[in-house]
Coordinates of C-alpha atoms and ligand atoms in Angstrom, one line a residue:
M997 CA 64.4 49.5 14.2
P998 CA 60.7 49.1 14.8
D999 CA 59.4 45.6 15.1
T1000 CA 58.0 43.7 12.1
I1001 CA 55.5 41.0 11.5
N1002 CA 58.4 38.6 11.3
D1003 CA 59.5 39.5 14.9
L1004 CA 56.0 38.7 16.0
L1005 CA 55.8 35.3 14.1
K1006 CA 59.2 34.4 15.6
I1007 CA 58.0 34.8 19.1
V1008 CA 54.7 32.9 18.5
K1009 CA 56.6 30.0 16.8
E1010 CA 58.5 29.4 20.0
Y1011 CA 55.3 28.1 21.7
N1012 CA 52.8 27.6 18.9
N1013 CA 54.0 26.1 15.6
K1014 CA 50.6 25.5 14.1
K1015 CA 50.8 26.5 10.4
A1016 CA 47.1 27.6 10.3
D1017 CA 47.6 29.9 13.3
L1018 CA 50.7 31.5 11.9
E1019 CA 49.1 32.0 8.6
K1020 CA 46.0 33.7 10.2
I1021 CA 48.2 36.0 12.3
K1022 CA 50.0 37.1 9.1
Q1023 CA 46.7 37.7 7.4
A1024 CA 45.4 39.7 10.3
Y1025 CA 48.5 41.8 10.2
E1026 CA 48.1 42.5 6.5
F1027 CA 44.4 43.3 6.9
S1028 CA 45.0 45.7 9.8
D1029 CA 47.9 47.4 7.9
M1030 CA 45.6 47.9 4.9
A1031 CA 42.6 49.1 7.0
H1032 CA 44.8 51.7 8.9
K1033 CA 46.6 52.7 5.7
G1034 CA 47.5 56.4 5.7
Q1035 CA 46.8 56.8 9.4
K1036 CA 49.7 58.0 11.6
R1037 CA 50.3 57.6 15.3
K1038 CA 51.0 60.9 17.2
T1039 CA 54.6 59.8 17.2
G1040 CA 54.7 60.1 13.4
D1041 CA 54.9 56.3 13.0
S1042 CA 52.5 54.6 10.7
Y1043 CA 49.5 53.3 12.6
I1044 CA 50.3 49.6 12.3
V1045 CA 53.3 50.0 14.6
H1046 CA 50.8 50.2 17.6
P1047 CA 48.6 47.1 17.0
L1048 CA 51.8 45.2 16.2
A1049 CA 53.4 46.2 19.5
T1050 CA 50.2 45.2 21.3
A1051 CA 50.3 41.7 19.6
I1052 CA 54.0 41.3 20.5
T1053 CA 53.3 42.0 24.2
L1054 CA 50.6 39.3 24.0
A1055 CA 52.9 36.8 22.2
N1056 CA 55.5 37.3 24.9
M1057 CA 52.8 36.1 27.4
K1058 CA 52.3 33.1 25.1
L1059 CA 48.6 33.8 24.5
D1060 CA 46.5 31.9 22.0
A1061 CA 46.2 32.8 18.3
P1062 CA 42.7 34.4 18.5
T1063 CA 44.0 36.8 21.2
I1064 CA 47.0 37.8 19.2
I1065 CA 44.8 38.3 16.1
A1066 CA 42.4 40.4 18.1
G1067 CA 45.4 42.4 19.3
L1068 CA 46.3 43.2 15.7
L1069 CA 42.8 44.2 14.9
H1070 CA 41.7 45.9 18.1
D1071 CA 41.5 49.4 16.7
V1072 CA 39.9 48.5 13.4
P1073 CA 36.2 49.0 14.2
E1074 CA 36.7 52.4 15.8
D1075 CA 39.3 53.9 13.6
T1076 CA 38.8 52.5 10.1
N1077 CA 36.1 51.9 7.5
F1078 CA 35.8 48.2 8.4
N1079 CA 33.5 47.0 11.2
L1080 CA 33.0 43.9 13.4
I1081 CA 31.0 42.1 10.7
D1082 CA 34.0 42.4 8.3
I1083 CA 36.2 41.0 11.1
E1084 CA 33.8 38.2 11.7
K1085 CA 33.7 37.2 8.0
K1086 CA 37.5 37.2 7.7
F1087 CA 38.6 35.9 11.1
G1088 CA 35.6 34.2 12.7
G1089 CA 33.3 34.9 15.7
E1090 CA 35.8 34.3 18.4
V1091 CA 38.2 37.0 17.1
A1092 CA 35.2 39.4 16.4
G1093 CA 33.9 38.8 20.0
L1094 CA 37.2 39.7 21.5
V1095 CA 37.5 42.9 19.4
M1096 CA 34.0 43.8 20.3
G1097 CA 34.9 43.5 24.0
I1098 CA 37.9 45.8 23.6
T1099 CA 35.7 48.4 21.8
K1100 CA 33.3 48.4 24.7
L1101 CA 36.1 48.8 27.2
S1102 CA 37.5 51.8 25.3
K1103 CA 34.6 53.8 26.6
V1104 CA 35.8 53.4 30.2
K1105 CA 37.4 56.7 31.2
Y1106 CA 38.6 58.2 34.4
R1107 CA 36.9 61.4 35.1
G1108 CA 38.8 62.5 38.1
I1109 CA 36.3 61.9 40.9
E1110 CA 38.0 59.7 43.4
R1111 CA 35.2 57.5 44.5
Y1112 CA 34.4 56.9 40.9
A1113 CA 37.6 55.0 40.3
E1114 CA 36.4 51.9 42.2
N1115 CA 33.2 51.9 40.2
L1116 CA 35.2 52.1 37.0
R1117 CA 37.4 49.2 38.1
K1118 CA 34.3 47.1 38.9
M1119 CA 32.8 48.0 35.6
F1120 CA 35.9 47.2 33.7
I1121 CA 36.0 43.8 35.1
S1122 CA 32.3 43.1 34.8
I1123 CA 31.8 44.2 31.2
A1124 CA 34.7 42.1 30.1
E1125 CA 33.0 38.8 29.7
D1126 CA 36.2 37.2 28.7
V1127 CA 39.5 37.8 30.6
R1128 CA 41.4 37.8 27.3
V1129 CA 39.7 41.1 26.5
V1130 CA 41.2 42.6 29.7
I1131 CA 44.6 41.2 28.8
I1132 CA 44.5 42.7 25.3
K1133 CA 43.4 46.0 26.8
M1134 CA 46.4 45.9 29.1
A1135 CA 48.8 45.3 26.2
D1136 CA 47.1 48.1 24.3
R1137 CA 47.5 50.6 27.1
L1138 CA 51.1 49.5 27.7
N1139 CA 52.0 50.6 24.2
N1140 CA 50.0 53.8 24.5
M1141 CA 52.0 54.6 27.7
Q1142 CA 55.3 53.9 25.9
T1143 CA 54.4 56.6 23.3
L1144 CA 52.7 59.0 25.7
S1145 CA 55.2 61.8 25.3
A1146 CA 53.8 62.5 21.9
L1147 CA 50.5 63.7 23.4
P1148 CA 49.6 67.1 24.9
P1149 CA 50.4 67.4 28.6
Q1150 CA 46.7 67.5 29.8
K1151 CA 46.0 64.2 28.0
R1152 CA 49.2 62.6 29.3
K1153 CA 48.1 63.3 32.9
R1154 CA 44.6 62.0 32.4
I1155 CA 45.7 58.8 30.7
S1156 CA 48.4 58.2 33.4
L1157 CA 45.9 58.7 36.2
E1158 CA 43.6 56.1 34.5
V1159 CA 46.6 53.8 34.6
L1160 CA 47.3 54.2 38.3
E1161 CA 43.6 54.2 39.3
I1162 CA 42.1 51.5 37.0
Y1163 CA 44.6 49.5 34.9
A1164 CA 47.4 48.8 37.4
P1165 CA 45.1 47.7 40.2
I1166 CA 43.3 45.3 37.8
A1167 CA 46.5 43.9 36.4
S1168 CA 47.6 43.4 40.0
R1169 CA 44.5 41.5 40.9
L1170 CA 45.0 39.3 37.8
G1171 CA 48.5 38.5 39.0
M1172 CA 50.0 40.2 36.0
G1173 CA 53.0 41.6 37.9
Q1174 CA 55.1 42.6 35.0
I1175 CA 52.5 44.6 33.1
K1176 CA 51.3 46.2 36.4
G1177 CA 54.9 47.3 37.2
D1178 CA 55.6 48.6 33.7
L1179 CA 52.4 50.5 33.5
E1180 CA 52.9 52.2 36.9
D1181 CA 56.5 53.1 36.1
L1182 CA 55.4 54.8 32.9
A1183 CA 52.7 56.7 34.6
F1184 CA 54.7 57.7 37.7
P1185 CA 56.5 60.8 36.1
Y1186 CA 53.3 62.2 34.6
V1187 CA 51.1 61.9 37.7
Y1188 CA 53.7 62.8 40.4
P1189 CA 56.3 64.9 38.5
K1190 CA 57.9 66.4 41.7
E1191 CA 58.2 63.1 43.5
W1192 CA 59.6 61.6 40.3
K1193 CA 62.3 64.2 40.2
W1194 CA 63.4 63.4 43.7
F1195 CA 63.4 59.7 42.9
E1196 CA 65.3 60.2 39.7
K1197 CA 68.0 62.2 41.5
N1198 CA 68.4 60.1 44.6
I1199 CA 67.4 56.6 43.9
I1200 CA 68.1 55.8 40.2
P1201 CA 71.9 56.2 40.6
V1202 CA 71.8 53.6 43.4
Y1203 CA 70.1 51.2 41.0
K1204 CA 72.8 51.7 38.4
E1205 CA 75.5 51.0 40.8
K1206 CA 73.8 47.9 42.1
M1207 CA 73.1 46.5 38.6
E1208 CA 76.8 46.7 37.7
E1209 CA 77.7 44.9 40.9
I1210 CA 75.2 42.2 40.1
G1211 CA 76.7 41.7 36.7
R1212 CA 80.0 40.7 38.3
I1213 CA 78.4 38.4 40.8
Q1214 CA 76.5 36.6 38.0
E1215 CA 79.7 35.8 36.2
E1216 CA 81.2 34.4 39.3
I1217 CA 78.3 32.2 40.2
Q1218 CA 77.9 31.0 36.6
K1219 CA 81.3 29.3 36.9
E1220 CA 80.1 27.4 39.9
F1221 CA 77.0 26.2 38.1
N1222 CA 79.1 25.0 35.2
E1223 CA 81.4 23.1 37.5
N1224 CA 78.5 21.5 39.2
R1225 CA 76.8 20.8 35.8
V1226 CA 73.4 22.3 36.7
K1227 CA 71.4 23.6 33.8
V1228 CA 70.3 27.1 34.1
L1229 CA 67.6 28.3 31.6
S1230 CA 68.2 31.9 32.3
M1231 CA 69.9 34.2 34.8
H1232 CA 69.4 37.9 34.8
G1233 CA 69.4 41.0 37.1
R1234 CA 65.9 42.2 37.9
R1235 CA 65.4 45.6 39.4
K1236 CA 62.5 46.4 41.6
H1237 CA 59.9 48.5 39.8
Y1238 CA 60.2 52.3 40.4
Y1239 CA 56.7 53.1 41.5
S1240 CA 56.3 50.2 43.9
L1241 CA 59.7 51.0 45.4
Y1242 CA 58.6 54.6 45.8
L1243 CA 55.5 53.6 47.7
K1244 CA 57.6 51.3 49.8
L1245 CA 60.0 54.0 50.7
L1246 CA 57.2 56.2 51.9
R1247 CA 56.2 53.7 54.6
P1248 CA 57.3 54.8 58.1
Q1249 CA 59.7 51.9 58.7
Y1250 CA 61.8 52.9 55.6
D1251 CA 61.4 56.7 55.9
R1252 CA 62.9 57.2 52.4
D1253 CA 66.1 55.4 53.4
I1254 CA 67.2 53.4 50.4
T1255 CA 69.8 51.5 52.4
K1256 CA 67.0 49.7 54.3
I1257 CA 65.8 48.1 51.1
Y1258 CA 67.5 44.8 50.5
D1259 CA 65.8 43.7 47.3
L1260 CA 66.3 46.8 45.2
V1261 CA 67.9 44.6 42.6
A1262 CA 68.0 40.8 42.6
I1263 CA 69.5 38.0 40.6
R1264 CA 66.8 35.8 39.1
I1265 CA 67.6 32.3 38.1
V1266 CA 65.3 30.1 36.1
V1267 CA 65.9 26.4 36.0
P1268 CA 64.1 23.3 34.6
T1269 CA 62.9 21.5 37.7
V1270 CA 62.0 22.0 41.4
S1271 CA 65.0 19.9 42.5
D1272 CA 67.3 22.1 40.4
C1273 CA 66.0 25.1 42.5
Y1274 CA 67.2 23.5 45.7
K1275 CA 70.5 22.5 44.1
I1276 CA 71.1 26.0 43.0
L1277 CA 70.3 27.3 46.5
G1278 CA 72.9 24.9 47.9
I1279 CA 75.6 26.0 45.5
I1280 CA 75.0 29.7 46.3
H1281 CA 75.1 29.1 50.1
K1282 CA 78.3 27.0 49.8
K1283 CA 80.0 30.0 48.1
W1284 CA 78.5 32.9 50.0
K1285 CA 77.2 33.2 53.5
P1286 CA 73.4 33.7 53.7
L1287 CA 71.9 36.5 55.8
P1288 CA 70.0 35.0 58.7
G1289 CA 66.2 35.1 58.5
R1290 CA 66.2 35.9 54.8
I1291 CA 66.0 32.4 53.3
K1292 CA 62.4 32.0 52.1
D1293 CA 61.0 28.8 50.7
Y1294 CA 57.9 29.9 48.8
I1295 CA 58.0 26.6 46.9
A1296 CA 57.1 24.5 49.9
Q1297 CA 54.9 27.3 51.2
P1298 CA 53.6 29.4 48.3
K1299 CA 52.4 33.0 49.0
P1300 CA 48.6 33.5 49.1
N1301 CA 48.6 34.6 45.5
N1302 CA 50.3 31.3 44.5
Y1303 CA 53.7 32.9 44.1
Q1304 CA 56.5 30.3 44.2
S1305 CA 60.2 30.8 44.3
L1306 CA 63.2 30.3 46.6
H1307 CA 64.6 33.6 48.0
T1308 CA 67.9 34.1 49.7
T1309 CA 70.1 37.1 50.5
V1310 CA 73.8 36.6 50.8
F1311 CA 76.9 38.6 51.5
S1312 CA 78.8 39.1 48.3
P1313 CA 82.6 39.1 48.0
S1314 CA 82.7 42.9 48.4
G1315 CA 80.7 42.6 51.7
K1316 CA 77.5 43.9 50.2
V1317 CA 74.2 42.0 50.3
V1318 CA 72.5 40.6 47.2
E1319 CA 69.2 38.7 46.8
F1320 CA 68.7 35.6 44.7
Q1321 CA 65.4 34.4 43.4
I1322 CA 65.3 30.9 42.1
R1323 CA 62.4 29.3 40.3
T1324 CA 61.2 27.0 37.5
L1325 CA 59.9 28.4 34.2
E1326 CA 56.3 27.6 35.1
M1327 CA 56.7 29.5 38.4
H1328 CA 58.3 32.4 36.5
E1329 CA 55.5 32.7 34.0
Q1330 CA 52.9 32.5 36.8
A1331 CA 54.7 35.3 38.7
E1332 CA 55.1 37.6 35.7
F1333 CA 52.0 37.0 33.7
G1334 CA 49.5 35.7 36.3
I1335 CA 46.1 34.9 34.8
A1336 CA 47.5 35.1 31.3
A1337 CA 49.8 32.2 32.1
H1338 CA 47.4 29.9 33.8
W1339 CA 44.1 30.7 32.2
H1340 CA 42.7 27.7 30.4
F1341 CA 40.8 29.1 27.5
K1342 CA 38.6 26.1 26.9
E1343 CA 36.8 26.5 30.2
G1344 CA 33.1 27.5 30.2
S1345 CA 30.9 27.7 27.2
I1346 CA 27.8 29.8 27.7
N1347 CA 27.0 31.8 24.6
F1348 CA 26.5 35.2 26.2
F1349 CA 26.2 37.1 23.0
S1350 CA 23.4 35.0 21.6
R1351 CA 21.2 36.8 24.1
L1352 CA 22.2 40.3 23.0
P1353 CA 20.2 42.2 20.5
G1354 CA 22.3 43.4 17.5
F1355 CA 25.6 41.8 16.7
H1356 CA 26.2 38.1 17.4
P1357 CA 29.6 36.8 16.4
K1358 CA 29.1 33.2 15.3
G1359 CA 31.1 30.6 17.2
Y1360 CA 32.2 33.0 20.0
N1361 CA 31.6 31.3 23.3
P1362 CA 33.2 33.4 25.9
P1363 CA 34.0 31.7 29.2
K1364 CA 31.5 32.5 31.9
K1365 CA 32.8 35.6 33.5
L1366 CA 31.9 34.8 37.0
K1367 CA 34.3 31.9 36.9
W1368 CA 37.3 34.1 36.6
I1369 CA 35.9 36.7 38.9
H1370 CA 35.3 33.9 41.4
E1371 CA 38.9 32.8 41.0
L1372 CA 40.0 36.3 41.8
T1373 CA 38.1 36.4 45.0
E1374 CA 39.6 33.1 45.9
W1375 CA 43.1 34.5 45.6
Q1376 CA 42.1 37.5 47.6
K1377 CA 40.6 35.5 50.4
Y1378 CA 43.9 35.0 52.1
V1379 CA 45.2 38.5 51.6
T1380 CA 45.6 40.1 55.0
D1381 CA 45.7 43.7 53.8
S1382 CA 42.2 45.0 54.7
K1383 CA 41.9 47.4 51.8
Q1384 CA 42.5 44.6 49.4
Y1385 CA 40.1 42.4 51.3
L1386 CA 37.4 45.1 51.1
D1387 CA 38.0 45.4 47.3
S1388 CA 37.5 41.7 46.9
L1389 CA 34.2 41.9 48.7
K1390 CA 33.1 44.6 46.4
I1391 CA 33.8 42.4 43.4
D1392 CA 31.6 39.7 45.0
I1393 CA 28.8 42.2 45.2
L1394 CA 29.1 42.7 41.5
K1395 CA 27.0 39.7 40.8
D1396 CA 23.8 41.8 41.2
I1397 CA 25.0 45.0 39.5
I1398 CA 25.2 45.9 35.8
F1399 CA 26.9 48.9 34.2
V1400 CA 25.4 50.6 31.2
F1401 CA 26.4 53.7 29.2
T1402 CA 24.7 56.9 28.2
P1403 CA 25.3 57.9 24.5
Q1404 CA 27.9 60.3 25.9
G1405 CA 29.8 57.4 27.5
D1406 CA 28.8 58.1 31.1
V1407 CA 28.5 55.1 33.3
I1408 CA 25.2 54.2 35.0
E1409 CA 25.1 51.6 37.7
L1410 CA 21.8 49.6 37.9
P1411 CA 20.5 46.4 39.5
E1412 CA 20.5 43.3 37.3
D1413 CA 17.5 43.0 35.0
A1414 CA 16.9 46.8 35.1
T1415 CA 15.0 48.2 32.1
P1416 CA 15.2 51.4 30.0
V1417 CA 12.6 52.9 32.2
D1418 CA 14.8 52.4 35.3
F1419 CA 17.6 54.0 33.3
A1420 CA 15.4 57.0 32.3
Y1421 CA 14.4 57.7 35.9
H1422 CA 18.0 57.3 37.0
I1423 CA 19.0 60.1 34.6
H1424 CA 16.1 62.5 35.6
T1425 CA 12.5 62.2 36.8
E1426 CA 11.2 64.2 33.9
I1427 CA 13.0 61.9 31.4
G1428 CA 11.4 59.0 33.1
N1429 CA 7.9 60.6 33.1
K1430 CA 8.2 61.5 29.4
C1431 CA 9.9 58.5 27.9
T1432 CA 8.3 56.8 25.0
A1433 CA 10.8 54.5 23.5
S1434 CA 14.4 53.4 23.8
K1435 CA 17.4 52.3 21.8
I1436 CA 19.8 49.7 23.1
N1437 CA 23.1 49.6 21.3
G1438 CA 21.6 51.6 18.5
Q1439 CA 18.5 49.3 18.0
I1440 CA 15.0 50.1 19.0
A1441 CA 14.0 48.1 22.0
S1442 CA 10.8 47.9 24.1
L1443 CA 10.8 49.7 27.4
D1444 CA 10.6 46.5 29.4
T1445 CA 13.8 45.0 27.8
Q1446 CA 16.2 43.7 30.5
L1447 CA 19.5 45.6 30.1
K1448 CA 22.8 43.8 30.0
N1449 CA 26.3 44.9 31.1
G1450 CA 27.9 47.3 28.7
D1451 CA 24.7 48.2 26.9
M1452 CA 24.5 51.7 25.5
V1453 CA 21.1 53.1 26.2
E1454 CA 19.3 56.0 24.6
I1455 CA 15.9 57.3 25.7
M1456 CA 13.4 59.0 23.4
T1457 CA 11.1 61.4 25.1
D1458 CA 7.9 63.1 24.0
K1459 CA 7.4 66.5 25.6
S1460 CA 3.6 66.4 25.2
R1461 CA 3.4 63.1 27.1
K1462 CA 1.4 63.6 30.3
G1463 CA 3.2 61.1 32.5
P1464 CA 4.3 57.5 33.1
N1465 CA 2.3 54.4 32.3
R1466 CA 1.0 52.5 35.4
D1467 CA 1.9 49.2 33.7
W1468 CA 5.6 50.1 34.1
L1469 CA 5.3 49.2 37.8
A1470 CA 5.1 45.6 36.8
F1471 CA 8.6 45.5 35.3
V1472 CA 10.8 48.4 36.8
K1473 CA 13.5 47.1 39.2
T1474 CA 14.8 50.1 41.0
S1475 CA 12.9 51.4 44.0
S1476 CA 13.6 54.9 42.9
A1477 CA 11.7 54.4 39.6
K1478 CA 8.9 52.7 41.4
G1479 CA 8.7 55.5 43.9
K1480 CA 8.7 58.2 41.2
I1481 CA 5.9 56.5 39.2
R1482 CA 3.8 56.0 42.3
S1483 CA 4.3 59.5 43.4
F1484 CA 3.2 60.8 40.0
F1485 CA -0.1 59.0 40.2
L1486 CA -0.6 60.0 43.9
K1487 CA -0.2 63.7 43.0
K1488 CA -2.5 63.3 40.1
S1489 CA -5.3 61.7 42.1
R1490 CA -4.9 64.4 44.8
S1491 CA -5.2 67.2 42.3
Q1492 CA -8.3 65.6 40.8
R1493 CA -10.0 65.5 44.1
Ligands
MN512 MN1 44.9 50.7 20.6

């Protein structure tokens, strides 16, 4: 049975019971359903199944109503006869602003050149002025991955590569462990089919065996909890994600030996308070002997990324080892949903879009992006892995860089405050020399306009034009544009001599 709007509303109600919000979510569903009427997904389902699934993922992360509504409407401007202005009229500027952000991000594509991936990741982060846009995009991509088998093989591979190169690393940086793991596991078989076959044959059966064992252990320990009258909010088996396990197995100290991995599956216990966590740990240790050196108190000493939990590995009755992870609900949500769990949406209030030509959603004040990028770099500061540390430095450098698009969707990196003339010279010297006018996001703009992240820039040229204008030197930002303009006049003065 596919999910329905009532399933979505039920999840939202558990954390947000505001009548007005629920009503608006319902209206957004009906509007999206109407706008996509007659369209089908490649799976054969009616189109609304996809935005609905996206919204449900967002509701499971307890996101606010505008985010869920934007999730329902995210494909409307690109795929239907309704546009952002219609969305603004019906659902307000905040929702329209989020949908606009998603539409911009949809232009980010992986084109197979390896060193390009890092640029794309940077761009992805920098053009999303509002982290909620990235979260919606993650939920969107998750559902697309779940239905990927309906697409032709070539496309499956490209989309899966995008997931491994762009989406998963960003989700990871945002602390969104669950989505990161799910995305990677869905992409794994398409990107590395041979390796997946090996994994499927040799490793998955071990999981199954372990999961069954864990079921029995849970029953036993539940009795102890009842006798001791400790309240447990939830207890479940959690398996390590496939792709991250695969990468772990490749490390020399494991050498593809699954018996060296102790945390393949674990029992996760969620309790109301911190003192309950320690109580539970005591009960477990009283019943089963802990493995020396494997008791970890990440509550007293959180990991650098703020991860908190108690971990212990014990010898089960059958002599096998099993790991327990004990945490409060807050710790659990932080670990699974990361920035989506702890983001406070009221922070920051600069009206970025009021400075953009073209569309201005009224009442949309996205939080200042540097704040959440800054937060990311703070997290990364303590990470010892040098590759990750380097990545975080790259994000820091982002402050002075913008990314703009050609009409074909190619990405051009320019310094902050660059102009259409810089853009034109970046494409080709002749385009620079012969440019006469420009369009930014479809609207005519003067050649000295300062470009903004995510702008789509189009250059009009005049073949009969003799060359650049000397006045351009006053506003161009890149040294290459300056150099090319100067060299044009230098050559000209030489030939006149
Ligand atoms: Mn979509």
